[in-house]
Amino acid sequence: MAAPSEDETSTGLEAEINVLQEQVASLKKQVKTQATNLIISDTIRQLLQDGSDKTPFVLREKLLARSDAQAAHDQQSLYRMGAAVTTFRMRDPDPNAVDNGKVLGLRFEIMSKARFLRPYYVLLHRPYPDSRHLRVHRHTVPPCIPLNGLAGRHLPAPSPADADAPTTQDLSRFARTLRREIVRYHNRAAVIGDLGRAAAARLDRASVTPEADRSTALVDVRAADAQAKQAELAWADGRTGRLVMDDDGQLEKLVVFRDETRDRETTRALRGDSRRVEDIAKRMNEGIYEPS
């Protein structure tokens, strides 16, 4: 058996270093989480407040300040989780704004991977004379979200005076439906990201395993459309694939091509009995899927 070349040895060492660095970062994160849990615990906080331990005064005050900051952060996070959609009033500074510049704002809280994202906002005003019907004025919603369609369905314009029945608006349903669409979008994007990270992790593991064949590894996973409903797959040996999911992340279709012909063997190996895209990522992380 031929000895590995210098390039192969260097690549293997770099991959092993990357794996170790990821493990160190994960351990540091766990230590930080456990330290925070200790500081905000009732027992530790009571000891710090009573001064019954031998902790120096300066350090005790520093720990109490950190505990107070974490408690405030937890309270804010709890509020943001419980109040996923909030309303507020503001005034349009434009002197020519309709309805004397009165604007109703909707704030949408979205969480992804245990973190809050930047809130999304939808601003509504009443541009129709002699009507209290609302219309979308400004928004920060991603372009791939069908905001206009949702507004047309739940916030229709007022009907003409000679109409048989007046149109009604349902602001609450509009807000709930819009938030659901935003959450779905971020969940789909996160699933594609998880699949890409699972592929990268398998590639790193193959780099530190001498007998592993990297020429058949899945090397790239990326979103193929703005709505994050499709993902492109690429293998090191030139195979390509396309993955299609529905609004909720259910796997609808998976196709792999090799030399412009369908590769059913790879498709079966990759998909298995998975019904959701995250199931594929989980199988890859567990080493169930073996490319051929």
PDB file of C-alpha atoms in Angstrom:
ATOM      1  CA  MET A   1       0.000   0.000   0.000  1.00  0.00           C
ATOM      2  CA  ALA A   2       1.451   3.348  -1.069  1.00  0.00           C
ATOM      3  CA  ALA A   3       2.232   5.899   1.610  1.00  0.00           C
ATOM      4  CA  PRO A   4       0.016   9.010   1.612  1.00  0.00           C
ATOM      5  CA  SER A   5       1.452  12.042  -0.142  1.00  0.00           C
ATOM      6  CA  GLU A   6       2.332  15.276   1.624  1.00  0.00           C
ATOM      7  CA  ASP A   7      -0.783  16.977   0.237  1.00  0.00           C
ATOM      8  CA  GLU A   8      -3.031  14.197   1.527  1.00  0.00           C
ATOM      9  CA  THR A   9      -1.328  14.307   4.926  1.00  0.00           C
ATOM     10  CA  SER A  10      -1.677  18.093   5.089  1.00  0.00           C
ATOM     11  CA  THR A  11      -5.337  17.927   4.094  1.00  0.00           C
ATOM     12  CA  GLY A  12      -6.005  15.274   6.713  1.00  0.00           C
ATOM     13  CA  LEU A  13      -4.295  17.308   9.428  1.00  0.00           C
ATOM     14  CA  GLU A  14      -6.227  20.451   8.502  1.00  0.00           C
ATOM     15  CA  ALA A  15      -9.514  18.556   8.600  1.00  0.00           C
ATOM     16  CA  GLU A  16      -8.623  17.046  11.978  1.00  0.00           C
ATOM     17  CA  ILE A  17      -7.714  20.493  13.328  1.00  0.00           C
ATOM     18  CA  ASN A  18     -11.060  21.848  12.099  1.00  0.00           C
ATOM     19  CA  VAL A  19     -12.907  19.043  13.868  1.00  0.00           C
ATOM     20  CA  LEU A  20     -11.008  19.705  17.108  1.00  0.00           C
ATOM     21  CA  GLN A  21     -11.687  23.439  16.858  1.00  0.00           C
ATOM     22  CA  GLU A  22     -15.402  22.764  16.449  1.00  0.00           C
ATOM     23  CA  GLN A  23     -15.325  20.506  19.506  1.00  0.00           C
ATOM     24  CA  VAL A  24     -13.518  23.186  21.544  1.00  0.00           C
ATOM     25  CA  ALA A  25     -16.061  25.817  20.475  1.00  0.00           C
ATOM     26  CA  SER A  26     -18.906  23.488  21.433  1.00  0.00           C
ATOM     27  CA  LEU A  27     -17.369  22.815  24.859  1.00  0.00           C
ATOM     28  CA  LYS A  28     -16.838  26.534  25.479  1.00  0.00           C
ATOM     29  CA  LYS A  29     -20.468  27.165  24.634  1.00  0.00           C
ATOM     30  CA  GLN A  30     -21.574  24.441  27.043  1.00  0.00           C
ATOM     31  CA  VAL A  31     -19.385  25.874  29.825  1.00  0.00           C
ATOM     32  CA  LYS A  32     -20.846  29.338  29.251  1.00  0.00           C
ATOM     33  CA  THR A  33     -24.386  27.958  29.359  1.00  0.00           C
ATOM     34  CA  GLN A  34     -23.769  26.006  32.561  1.00  0.00           C
ATOM     35  CA  ALA A  35     -22.098  29.011  34.213  1.00  0.00           C
ATOM     36  CA  THR A  36     -25.100  31.171  33.344  1.00  0.00           C
ATOM     37  CA  ASN A  37     -27.481  28.574  34.769  1.00  0.00           C
ATOM     38  CA  LEU A  38     -25.512  28.543  38.015  1.00  0.00           C
ATOM     39  CA  ILE A  39     -25.420  32.323  38.350  1.00  0.00           C
ATOM     40  CA  ILE A  40     -29.178  32.746  37.904  1.00  0.00           C
ATOM     41  CA  SER A  41     -30.095  29.841  40.182  1.00  0.00           C
ATOM     42  CA  ASP A  42     -31.933  30.859  43.353  1.00  0.00           C
ATOM     43  CA  THR A  43     -29.404  29.168  45.641  1.00  0.00           C
ATOM     44  CA  ILE A  44     -26.317  30.873  44.206  1.00  0.00           C
ATOM     45  CA  ARG A  45     -28.081  34.217  43.964  1.00  0.00           C
ATOM     46  CA  GLN A  46     -29.167  34.025  47.604  1.00  0.00           C
ATOM     47  CA  LEU A  47     -25.609  33.245  48.694  1.00  0.00           C
ATOM     48  CA  LEU A  48     -24.271  36.206  46.749  1.00  0.00           C
ATOM     49  CA  GLN A  49     -26.898  38.581  48.146  1.00  0.00           C
ATOM     50  CA  ASP A  50     -26.407  37.457  51.754  1.00  0.00           C
ATOM     51  CA  GLY A  51     -22.645  37.632  51.505  1.00  0.00           C
ATOM     52  CA  SER A  52     -22.465  34.448  53.553  1.00  0.00           C
ATOM     53  CA  ASP A  53     -19.775  32.949  51.343  1.00  0.00           C
ATOM     54  CA  LYS A  54     -16.140  34.011  51.090  1.00  0.00           C
ATOM     55  CA  THR A  55     -16.465  35.563  47.645  1.00  0.00           C
ATOM     56  CA  PRO A  56     -14.644  38.944  47.441  1.00  0.00           C
ATOM     57  CA  PHE A  57     -16.962  41.958  47.420  1.00  0.00           C
ATOM     58  CA  VAL A  58     -15.937  43.171  43.955  1.00  0.00           C
ATOM     59  CA  LEU A  59     -16.394  39.734  42.411  1.00  0.00           C
ATOM     60  CA  ARG A  60     -19.715  39.264  44.211  1.00  0.00           C
ATOM     61  CA  GLU A  61     -21.045  42.559  42.858  1.00  0.00           C
ATOM     62  CA  LYS A  62     -19.882  41.617  39.378  1.00  0.00           C
ATOM     63  CA  LEU A  63     -21.638  38.260  39.581  1.00  0.00           C
ATOM     64  CA  LEU A  64     -24.824  39.882  40.896  1.00  0.00           C
ATOM     65  CA  ALA A  65     -24.778  42.400  38.039  1.00  0.00           C
ATOM     66  CA  ARG A  66     -24.378  39.585  35.540  1.00  0.00           C
ATOM     67  CA  SER A  67     -27.186  37.665  37.217  1.00  0.00           C
ATOM     68  CA  ASP A  68     -29.481  40.710  37.026  1.00  0.00           C
ATOM     69  CA  ALA A  69     -28.627  41.225  33.351  1.00  0.00           C
ATOM     70  CA  GLN A  70     -29.341  37.577  32.573  1.00  0.00           C
ATOM     71  CA  ALA A  71     -32.639  37.714  34.474  1.00  0.00           C
ATOM     72  CA  ALA A  72     -33.674  40.782  32.470  1.00  0.00           C
ATOM     73  CA  HIS A  73     -32.678  39.021  29.252  1.00  0.00           C
ATOM     74  CA  ASP A  74     -34.695  35.941  30.223  1.00  0.00           C
ATOM     75  CA  GLN A  75     -37.718  38.096  31.011  1.00  0.00           C
ATOM     76  CA  GLN A  76     -37.464  39.858  27.668  1.00  0.00           C
ATOM     77  CA  SER A  77     -37.085  36.541  25.829  1.00  0.00           C
ATOM     78  CA  LEU A  78     -40.106  35.133  27.654  1.00  0.00           C
ATOM     79  CA  TYR A  79     -42.148  38.152  26.618  1.00  0.00           C
ATOM     80  CA  ARG A  80     -41.005  37.867  23.008  1.00  0.00           C
ATOM     81  CA  MET A  81     -41.959  34.184  22.950  1.00  0.00           C
ATOM     82  CA  GLY A  82     -45.361  34.842  24.488  1.00  0.00           C
ATOM     83  CA  ALA A  83     -46.123  37.922  22.388  1.00  0.00           C
ATOM     84  CA  ALA A  84     -45.093  36.741  18.937  1.00  0.00           C
ATOM     85  CA  VAL A  85     -47.144  39.494  17.272  1.00  0.00           C
ATOM     86  CA  THR A  86     -47.545  42.920  18.847  1.00  0.00           C
ATOM     87  CA  THR A  87     -49.146  46.129  17.628  1.00  0.00           C
ATOM     88  CA  PHE A  88     -48.074  49.716  18.097  1.00  0.00           C
ATOM     89  CA  ARG A  89     -49.091  53.151  16.891  1.00  0.00           C
ATOM     90  CA  MET A  90     -46.863  55.659  15.184  1.00  0.00           C
ATOM     91  CA  ARG A  91     -47.152  58.770  13.064  1.00  0.00           C
ATOM     92  CA  ASP A  92     -45.900  59.195   9.523  1.00  0.00           C
ATOM     93  CA  PRO A  93     -43.684  62.323   9.433  1.00  0.00           C
ATOM     94  CA  ASP A  94     -44.724  63.038   5.844  1.00  0.00           C
ATOM     95  CA  PRO A  95     -46.918  66.188   5.942  1.00  0.00           C
ATOM     96  CA  ASN A  96     -48.919  64.811   2.998  1.00  0.00           C
ATOM     97  CA  ALA A  97     -49.564  61.421   4.602  1.00  0.00           C
ATOM     98  CA  VAL A  98     -53.113  60.099   4.523  1.00  0.00           C
ATOM     99  CA  ASP A  99     -55.284  59.928   7.639  1.00  0.00           C
ATOM    100  CA  ASN A 100     -53.204  62.657   9.303  1.00  0.00           C
ATOM    101  CA  GLY A 101     -50.178  60.360   9.312  1.00  0.00           C
ATOM    102  CA  LYS A 102     -51.714  57.756  11.609  1.00  0.00           C
ATOM    103  CA  VAL A 103     -50.040  54.366  11.167  1.00  0.00           C
ATOM    104  CA  LEU A 104     -50.688  51.019  12.820  1.00  0.00           C
ATOM    105  CA  GLY A 105     -47.625  48.816  13.110  1.00  0.00           C
ATOM    106  CA  LEU A 106     -47.355  45.041  13.459  1.00  0.00           C
ATOM    107  CA  ARG A 107     -44.175  43.558  14.919  1.00  0.00           C
ATOM    108  CA  PHE A 108     -43.429  39.874  14.271  1.00  0.00           C
ATOM    109  CA  GLU A 109     -41.013  37.980  16.513  1.00  0.00           C
ATOM    110  CA  ILE A 110     -39.310  35.017  14.860  1.00  0.00           C
ATOM    111  CA  MET A 111     -37.012  32.488  16.505  1.00  0.00           C
ATOM    112  CA  SER A 112     -34.619  30.224  14.619  1.00  0.00           C
ATOM    113  CA  LYS A 113     -32.086  27.823  16.140  1.00  0.00           C
ATOM    114  CA  ALA A 114     -32.910  28.987  19.678  1.00  0.00           C
ATOM    115  CA  ARG A 115     -32.183  32.607  18.776  1.00  0.00           C
ATOM    116  CA  PHE A 116     -34.454  35.528  18.055  1.00  0.00           C
ATOM    117  CA  LEU A 117     -34.023  37.022  14.619  1.00  0.00           C
ATOM    118  CA  ARG A 118     -34.423  40.679  13.807  1.00  0.00           C
ATOM    119  CA  PRO A 119     -38.162  41.430  14.065  1.00  0.00           C
ATOM    120  CA  TYR A 120     -40.220  41.975  10.942  1.00  0.00           C
ATOM    121  CA  TYR A 121     -42.546  44.948  10.672  1.00  0.00           C
ATOM    122  CA  VAL A 122     -45.696  45.668   8.686  1.00  0.00           C
ATOM    123  CA  LEU A 123     -47.085  49.210   8.742  1.00  0.00           C
ATOM    124  CA  LEU A 124     -50.744  49.788   7.913  1.00  0.00           C
ATOM    125  CA  HIS A 125     -52.708  52.948   7.254  1.00  0.00           C
ATOM    126  CA  ARG A 126     -56.215  53.990   6.174  1.00  0.00           C
ATOM    127  CA  PRO A 127     -56.009  55.589   2.726  1.00  0.00           C
ATOM    128  CA  TYR A 128     -59.667  55.112   1.814  1.00  0.00           C
ATOM    129  CA  PRO A 129     -61.954  58.118   2.363  1.00  0.00           C
ATOM    130  CA  ASP A 130     -64.881  57.536   4.707  1.00  0.00           C
ATOM    131  CA  SER A 131     -63.664  54.023   5.474  1.00  0.00           C
ATOM    132  CA  ARG A 132     -61.755  52.376   8.300  1.00  0.00           C
ATOM    133  CA  HIS A 133     -60.321  49.693   6.036  1.00  0.00           C
ATOM    134  CA  LEU A 134     -56.583  49.181   6.373  1.00  0.00           C
ATOM    135  CA  ARG A 135     -53.956  48.794   3.666  1.00  0.00           C
ATOM    136  CA  VAL A 136     -50.301  47.754   3.819  1.00  0.00           C
ATOM    137  CA  HIS A 137     -48.176  50.903   3.742  1.00  0.00           C
ATOM    138  CA  ARG A 138     -44.620  49.652   4.363  1.00  0.00           C
ATOM    139  CA  HIS A 139     -43.067  46.376   5.446  1.00  0.00           C
ATOM    140  CA  THR A 140     -39.775  44.553   6.034  1.00  0.00           C
ATOM    141  CA  VAL A 141     -41.086  41.078   5.191  1.00  0.00           C
ATOM    142  CA  PRO A 142     -38.863  38.977   2.871  1.00  0.00           C
ATOM    143  CA  PRO A 143     -39.864  39.328  -0.802  1.00  0.00           C
ATOM    144  CA  CYS A 144     -40.550  35.601  -1.097  1.00  0.00           C
ATOM    145  CA  ILE A 145     -43.446  35.833   1.375  1.00  0.00           C
ATOM    146  CA  PRO A 146     -46.786  36.327  -0.465  1.00  0.00           C
ATOM    147  CA  LEU A 147     -47.675  39.436   1.519  1.00  0.00           C
ATOM    148  CA  ASN A 148     -49.820  41.010  -1.202  1.00  0.00           C
ATOM    149  CA  GLY A 149     -51.853  37.843  -1.596  1.00  0.00           C
ATOM    150  CA  LEU A 150     -52.438  37.554   2.143  1.00  0.00           C
ATOM    151  CA  ALA A 151     -53.401  41.214   2.357  1.00  0.00           C
ATOM    152  CA  GLY A 152     -55.801  40.830  -0.556  1.00  0.00           C
ATOM    153  CA  ARG A 153     -57.428  37.850   1.143  1.00  0.00           C
ATOM    154  CA  HIS A 154     -57.679  39.138   4.711  1.00  0.00           C
ATOM    155  CA  LEU A 155     -57.501  42.928   4.250  1.00  0.00           C
ATOM    156  CA  PRO A 156     -59.539  43.544   1.085  1.00  0.00           C
ATOM    157  CA  ALA A 157     -60.266  47.061  -0.100  1.00  0.00           C
ATOM    158  CA  PRO A 158     -63.702  48.477   0.687  1.00  0.00           C
ATOM    159  CA  SER A 159     -66.433  47.478  -1.717  1.00  0.00           C
ATOM    160  CA  PRO A 160     -68.097  50.046  -4.002  1.00  0.00           C
ATOM    161  CA  ALA A 161     -71.124  51.902  -2.733  1.00  0.00           C
ATOM    162  CA  ASP A 162     -73.464  49.937  -5.010  1.00  0.00           C
ATOM    163  CA  ALA A 163     -72.127  46.534  -3.934  1.00  0.00           C
ATOM    164  CA  ASP A 164     -74.534  43.966  -2.542  1.00  0.00           C
ATOM    165  CA  ALA A 165     -72.502  43.386   0.631  1.00  0.00           C
ATOM    166  CA  PRO A 166     -69.655  45.349   2.197  1.00  0.00           C
ATOM    167  CA  THR A 167     -66.235  43.738   2.487  1.00  0.00           C
ATOM    168  CA  THR A 168     -64.859  42.968   5.914  1.00  0.00           C
ATOM    169  CA  GLN A 169     -61.272  42.743   7.086  1.00  0.00           C
ATOM    170  CA  ASP A 170     -59.746  40.307   9.561  1.00  0.00           C
ATOM    171  CA  LEU A 171     -56.543  41.857  10.900  1.00  0.00           C
ATOM    172  CA  SER A 172     -55.995  39.133  13.482  1.00  0.00           C
ATOM    173  CA  ARG A 173     -56.136  36.371  10.898  1.00  0.00           C
ATOM    174  CA  PHE A 174     -53.888  38.346   8.566  1.00  0.00           C
ATOM    175  CA  ALA A 175     -51.249  38.660  11.294  1.00  0.00           C
ATOM    176  CA  ARG A 176     -51.426  34.973  12.252  1.00  0.00           C
ATOM    177  CA  THR A 177     -51.244  33.776   8.659  1.00  0.00           C
ATOM    178  CA  LEU A 178     -48.382  36.103   7.806  1.00  0.00           C
ATOM    179  CA  ARG A 179     -46.344  35.018  10.803  1.00  0.00           C
ATOM    180  CA  ARG A 180     -46.924  31.365   9.933  1.00  0.00           C
ATOM    181  CA  GLU A 181     -45.585  31.986   6.424  1.00  0.00           C
ATOM    182  CA  ILE A 182     -42.500  33.747   7.807  1.00  0.00           C
ATOM    183  CA  VAL A 183     -41.838  30.926  10.272  1.00  0.00           C
ATOM    184  CA  ARG A 184     -42.218  28.338   7.524  1.00  0.00           C
ATOM    185  CA  TYR A 185     -39.736  30.187   5.345  1.00  0.00           C
ATOM    186  CA  HIS A 186     -37.104  30.355   8.080  1.00  0.00           C
ATOM    187  CA  ASN A 187     -37.653  26.710   8.990  1.00  0.00           C
ATOM    188  CA  ARG A 188     -37.095  25.643   5.382  1.00  0.00           C
ATOM    189  CA  ALA A 189     -33.960  27.774   5.110  1.00  0.00           C
ATOM    190  CA  ALA A 190     -32.661  26.335   8.394  1.00  0.00           C
ATOM    191  CA  VAL A 191     -33.284  22.775   7.206  1.00  0.00           C
ATOM    192  CA  ILE A 192     -31.278  23.381   4.033  1.00  0.00           C
ATOM    193  CA  GLY A 193     -28.510  24.849   6.170  1.00  0.00           C
ATOM    194  CA  ASP A 194     -28.577  21.779   8.435  1.00  0.00           C
ATOM    195  CA  LEU A 195     -28.283  19.520   5.412  1.00  0.00           C
ATOM    196  CA  GLY A 196     -25.285  21.494   4.174  1.00  0.00           C
ATOM    197  CA  ARG A 197     -23.590  21.307   7.574  1.00  0.00           C
ATOM    198  CA  ALA A 198     -24.247  17.574   7.757  1.00  0.00           C
ATOM    199  CA  ALA A 199     -22.583  17.149   4.363  1.00  0.00           C
ATOM    200  CA  ALA A 200     -19.615  19.269   5.480  1.00  0.00           C
ATOM    201  CA  ALA A 201     -19.268  17.243   8.685  1.00  0.00           C
ATOM    202  CA  ARG A 202     -19.209  13.985   6.727  1.00  0.00           C
ATOM    203  CA  LEU A 203     -16.579  15.467   4.430  1.00  0.00           C
ATOM    204  CA  ASP A 204     -14.432  16.412   7.428  1.00  0.00           C
ATOM    205  CA  ARG A 205     -14.782  12.943   8.903  1.00  0.00           C
ATOM    206  CA  ALA A 206     -13.778  11.429   5.577  1.00  0.00           C
ATOM    207  CA  SER A 207     -10.696  13.665   5.529  1.00  0.00           C
ATOM    208  CA  VAL A 208      -9.373  12.210   8.781  1.00  0.00           C
ATOM    209  CA  THR A 209     -10.167   8.619   7.800  1.00  0.00           C
ATOM    210  CA  PRO A 210      -7.426   7.195   5.556  1.00  0.00           C
ATOM    211  CA  GLU A 211      -9.620   4.535   3.961  1.00  0.00           C
ATOM    212  CA  ALA A 212     -12.466   6.935   3.174  1.00  0.00           C
ATOM    213  CA  ASP A 213     -13.088   7.846  -0.453  1.00  0.00           C
ATOM    214  CA  ARG A 214     -13.731  11.583  -0.738  1.00  0.00           C
ATOM    215  CA  SER A 215     -14.280  11.406  -4.497  1.00  0.00           C
ATOM    216  CA  THR A 216     -17.881  10.294  -3.963  1.00  0.00           C
ATOM    217  CA  ALA A 217     -18.700  12.700  -1.119  1.00  0.00           C
ATOM    218  CA  LEU A 218     -21.588  15.160  -1.117  1.00  0.00           C
ATOM    219  CA  VAL A 219     -19.724  18.472  -1.185  1.00  0.00           C
ATOM    220  CA  ASP A 220     -22.310  21.225  -1.658  1.00  0.00           C
ATOM    221  CA  VAL A 221     -25.900  21.903  -0.602  1.00  0.00           C
ATOM    222  CA  ARG A 222     -27.545  25.251  -1.260  1.00  0.00           C
ATOM    223  CA  ALA A 223     -30.993  26.768  -1.707  1.00  0.00           C
ATOM    224  CA  ALA A 224     -32.125  26.823  -5.327  1.00  0.00           C
ATOM    225  CA  ASP A 225     -34.950  29.351  -5.043  1.00  0.00           C
ATOM    226  CA  ALA A 226     -35.856  32.435  -3.041  1.00  0.00           C
ATOM    227  CA  GLN A 227     -38.591  30.627  -1.104  1.00  0.00           C
ATOM    228  CA  ALA A 228     -36.142  27.953   0.118  1.00  0.00           C
ATOM    229  CA  LYS A 229     -38.422  25.195  -1.146  1.00  0.00           C
ATOM    230  CA  GLN A 230     -35.755  23.638  -3.354  1.00  0.00           C
ATOM    231  CA  ALA A 231     -32.132  22.729  -2.752  1.00  0.00           C
ATOM    232  CA  GLU A 232     -29.317  21.910  -5.151  1.00  0.00           C
ATOM    233  CA  LEU A 233     -26.972  19.044  -4.304  1.00  0.00           C
ATOM    234  CA  ALA A 234     -23.504  18.460  -5.738  1.00  0.00           C
ATOM    235  CA  TRP A 235     -21.107  15.544  -5.332  1.00  0.00           C
ATOM    236  CA  ALA A 236     -17.347  15.518  -5.808  1.00  0.00           C
ATOM    237  CA  ASP A 237     -17.615  13.071  -8.720  1.00  0.00           C
ATOM    238  CA  GLY A 238     -19.933  15.337 -10.723  1.00  0.00           C
ATOM    239  CA  ARG A 239     -23.308  14.005  -9.648  1.00  0.00           C
ATOM    240  CA  THR A 240     -25.990  16.622  -9.113  1.00  0.00           C
ATOM    241  CA  GLY A 241     -29.365  16.541  -7.457  1.00  0.00           C
ATOM    242  CA  ARG A 242     -32.453  18.575  -6.747  1.00  0.00           C
ATOM    243  CA  LEU A 243     -34.546  18.373  -3.592  1.00  0.00           C
ATOM    244  CA  VAL A 244     -38.076  19.771  -3.397  1.00  0.00           C
ATOM    245  CA  MET A 245     -40.090  20.296  -0.216  1.00  0.00           C
ATOM    246  CA  ASP A 246     -43.506  21.730   0.547  1.00  0.00           C
ATOM    247  CA  ASP A 247     -44.331  24.751   2.711  1.00  0.00           C
ATOM    248  CA  ASP A 248     -43.905  22.765   5.935  1.00  0.00           C
ATOM    249  CA  GLY A 249     -40.629  21.059   5.018  1.00  0.00           C
ATOM    250  CA  GLN A 250     -42.134  17.750   3.928  1.00  0.00           C
ATOM    251  CA  LEU A 251     -39.957  16.072   1.321  1.00  0.00           C
ATOM    252  CA  GLU A 252     -41.867  15.997  -1.959  1.00  0.00           C
ATOM    253  CA  LYS A 253     -39.240  14.983  -4.488  1.00  0.00           C
ATOM    254  CA  LEU A 254     -35.569  14.054  -4.637  1.00  0.00           C
ATOM    255  CA  VAL A 255     -33.753  13.413  -7.894  1.00  0.00           C
ATOM    256  CA  VAL A 256     -30.054  12.666  -8.466  1.00  0.00           C
ATOM    257  CA  PHE A 257     -28.366  12.703 -11.870  1.00  0.00           C
ATOM    258  CA  ARG A 258     -25.133  11.069 -12.976  1.00  0.00           C
ATOM    259  CA  ASP A 259     -23.897  11.895 -16.482  1.00  0.00           C
ATOM    260  CA  GLU A 260     -27.300  13.393 -17.380  1.00  0.00           C
ATOM    261  CA  THR A 261     -29.144  10.215 -16.406  1.00  0.00           C
ATOM    262  CA  ARG A 262     -31.096   9.563 -13.234  1.00  0.00           C
ATOM    263  CA  ASP A 263     -29.109   7.874 -10.493  1.00  0.00           C
ATOM    264  CA  ARG A 264     -31.774   5.904  -8.667  1.00  0.00           C
ATOM    265  CA  GLU A 265     -29.274   4.076  -6.449  1.00  0.00           C
ATOM    266  CA  THR A 266     -27.933   7.298  -4.932  1.00  0.00           C
ATOM    267  CA  THR A 267     -31.467   8.655  -4.620  1.00  0.00           C
ATOM    268  CA  ARG A 268     -32.579   5.608  -2.627  1.00  0.00           C
ATOM    269  CA  ALA A 269     -29.447   5.675  -0.455  1.00  0.00           C
ATOM    270  CA  LEU A 270     -29.831   9.375   0.319  1.00  0.00           C
ATOM    271  CA  ARG A 271     -33.571   9.417   0.885  1.00  0.00           C
ATOM    272  CA  GLY A 272     -34.134   6.097   2.606  1.00  0.00           C
ATOM    273  CA  ASP A 273     -37.489   6.263   4.387  1.00  0.00           C
ATOM    274  CA  SER A 274     -37.189   9.988   5.161  1.00  0.00           C
ATOM    275  CA  ARG A 275     -40.341  12.058   4.915  1.00  0.00           C
ATOM    276  CA  ARG A 276     -38.776  15.369   5.920  1.00  0.00           C
ATOM    277  CA  VAL A 277     -35.552  17.041   4.862  1.00  0.00           C
ATOM    278  CA  GLU A 278     -34.241  17.150   8.427  1.00  0.00           C
ATOM    279  CA  ASP A 279     -34.544  13.356   8.515  1.00  0.00           C
ATOM    280  CA  ILE A 280     -31.978  13.184   5.711  1.00  0.00           C
ATOM    281  CA  ALA A 281     -29.633  15.483   7.639  1.00  0.00           C
ATOM    282  CA  LYS A 282     -30.091  13.332  10.750  1.00  0.00           C
ATOM    283  CA  ARG A 283     -29.284  10.151   8.832  1.00  0.00           C
ATOM    284  CA  MET A 284     -26.152  11.770   7.437  1.00  0.00           C
ATOM    285  CA  ASN A 285     -25.032  12.885  10.908  1.00  0.00           C
ATOM    286  CA  GLU A 286     -25.605   9.380  12.240  1.00  0.00           C
ATOM    287  CA  GLY A 287     -23.599   7.891   9.381  1.00  0.00           C
ATOM    288  CA  ILE A 288     -26.521   5.923   7.961  1.00  0.00           C
ATOM    289  CA  TYR A 289     -26.220   7.325   4.458  1.00  0.00           C
ATOM    290  CA  GLU A 290     -23.130   6.098   2.656  1.00  0.00           C
ATOM    291  CA  PRO A 291     -22.538   7.589  -0.813  1.00  0.00           C
ATOM    292  CA  SER A 292     -21.421   5.235  -3.538  1.00  0.00           C
TER     293      SER A 292
END
